[in-house]
Amino acid sequence: MKRISPNLRKVLAVAFAILFASAYGIAQDNYITIADGPWSSAEIWSIDGFEACDCSPPVNISNSEVTIRHEVSSASNIHVKSEGILIIDLDGSLLMSDKELNVQAGSLYSFGYMHLGGLEVGNAGYAMIAAPAVIEDKFLVLGTVDLQFATYDTLKIMAADMHINPGAVF
């Protein structure tokens, strides 16, 4: 009998937790992309994953779940806090090379490509990066960053401003 690898076990546990939270209404609002485009475009977002909702998630994700299944760019910094969840699916990508993704008291699950100006993971933040990522200017880790090395081969951190807190989990 084959055993499940520890990395696959983590990915499955995260997927189950996300499905459980969605099914039981723990996440207050859910937004899912249905097309490529800028974060602020109401035409690329859906509540059910099929029909455009004429809405867009706030850049301060709080008690909400945002799933990116397409190529999305942002002209603003994005903050994940207060039990917010940001998911970048396998076919999704988040492009914000001159802006910052800040994960404070929420979670980031990246299975798709990210190109960020900066990534900050606060004390109560959690970030799992299981896909290629480029971090340009700032990389600050106070909380937990889980790098799934077995599932991708490229992480480029070119940050001049890089700090990993001694209490951080990496």
CSV table of C-alpha atoms in Angstrom, one decimal, residues 77-81 96 99-108 114 116-127 129 135 137-145 159 161-164 170:
chain,number,residue,atom,x,y,z
A,77,ASN,CA,-2.1,46.8,-2.3
A,78,ILE,CA,-4.1,43.8,-1.1
A,79,HIS,CA,-4.6,43.0,2.6
A,80,VAL,CA,-5.8,39.7,3.9
A,81,LYS,CA,-6.9,40.0,7.4
A,96,MET,CA,0.9,43.2,-8.9
A,99,LYS,CA,2.2,46.6,-5.2
A,100,GLU,CA,2.2,44.6,-1.9
A,101,LEU,CA,0.3,41.6,-0.7
A,102,ASN,CA,-0.1,41.8,3.1
A,103,VAL,CA,-1.4,38.8,5.0
A,104,GLN,CA,-2.1,39.7,8.6
A,105,ALA,CA,-4.7,37.6,10.3
A,106,GLY,CA,-5.8,35.7,7.3
A,107,SER,CA,-4.5,33.0,4.9
A,108,LEU,CA,-3.0,32.9,1.5
A,114,MET,CA,2.2,35.3,-8.3
A,116,LEU,CA,4.3,40.7,-6.3
A,117,GLY,CA,6.1,44.0,-5.5
A,118,GLY,CA,6.2,42.7,-1.9
A,119,LEU,CA,4.9,40.1,0.4
A,120,GLU,CA,4.3,40.6,4.1
A,121,VAL,CA,3.1,37.8,6.4
A,122,GLY,CA,2.2,39.2,9.9
A,123,ASN,CA,2.3,37.4,13.2
A,124,ALA,CA,-1.2,35.9,12.8
A,125,GLY,CA,-0.9,35.4,9.0
A,126,TYR,CA,-0.4,32.2,7.1
A,127,ALA,CA,0.9,31.8,3.5
A,129,ILE,CA,3.1,29.0,-1.7
A,135,ILE,CA,8.7,38.9,-5.1
A,137,ASP,CA,11.0,44.6,-3.4
A,138,LYS,CA,9.9,43.6,0.1
A,139,PHE,CA,9.7,40.2,1.8
A,140,LEU,CA,8.7,40.4,5.5
A,141,VAL,CA,7.9,37.2,7.5
A,142,LEU,CA,6.6,37.4,11.1
A,143,GLY,CA,4.1,34.6,10.9
A,144,THR,CA,4.0,31.3,9.0
A,145,VAL,CA,5.2,30.7,5.4
A,159,ALA,CA,13.8,41.9,-2.3
A,161,ASP,CA,14.0,44.9,2.1
A,162,MET,CA,14.0,41.3,3.4
A,163,HIS,CA,13.3,40.3,7.0
A,164,ILE,CA,12.4,37.0,8.6
A,170,PHE,CA,9.3,29.0,7.6
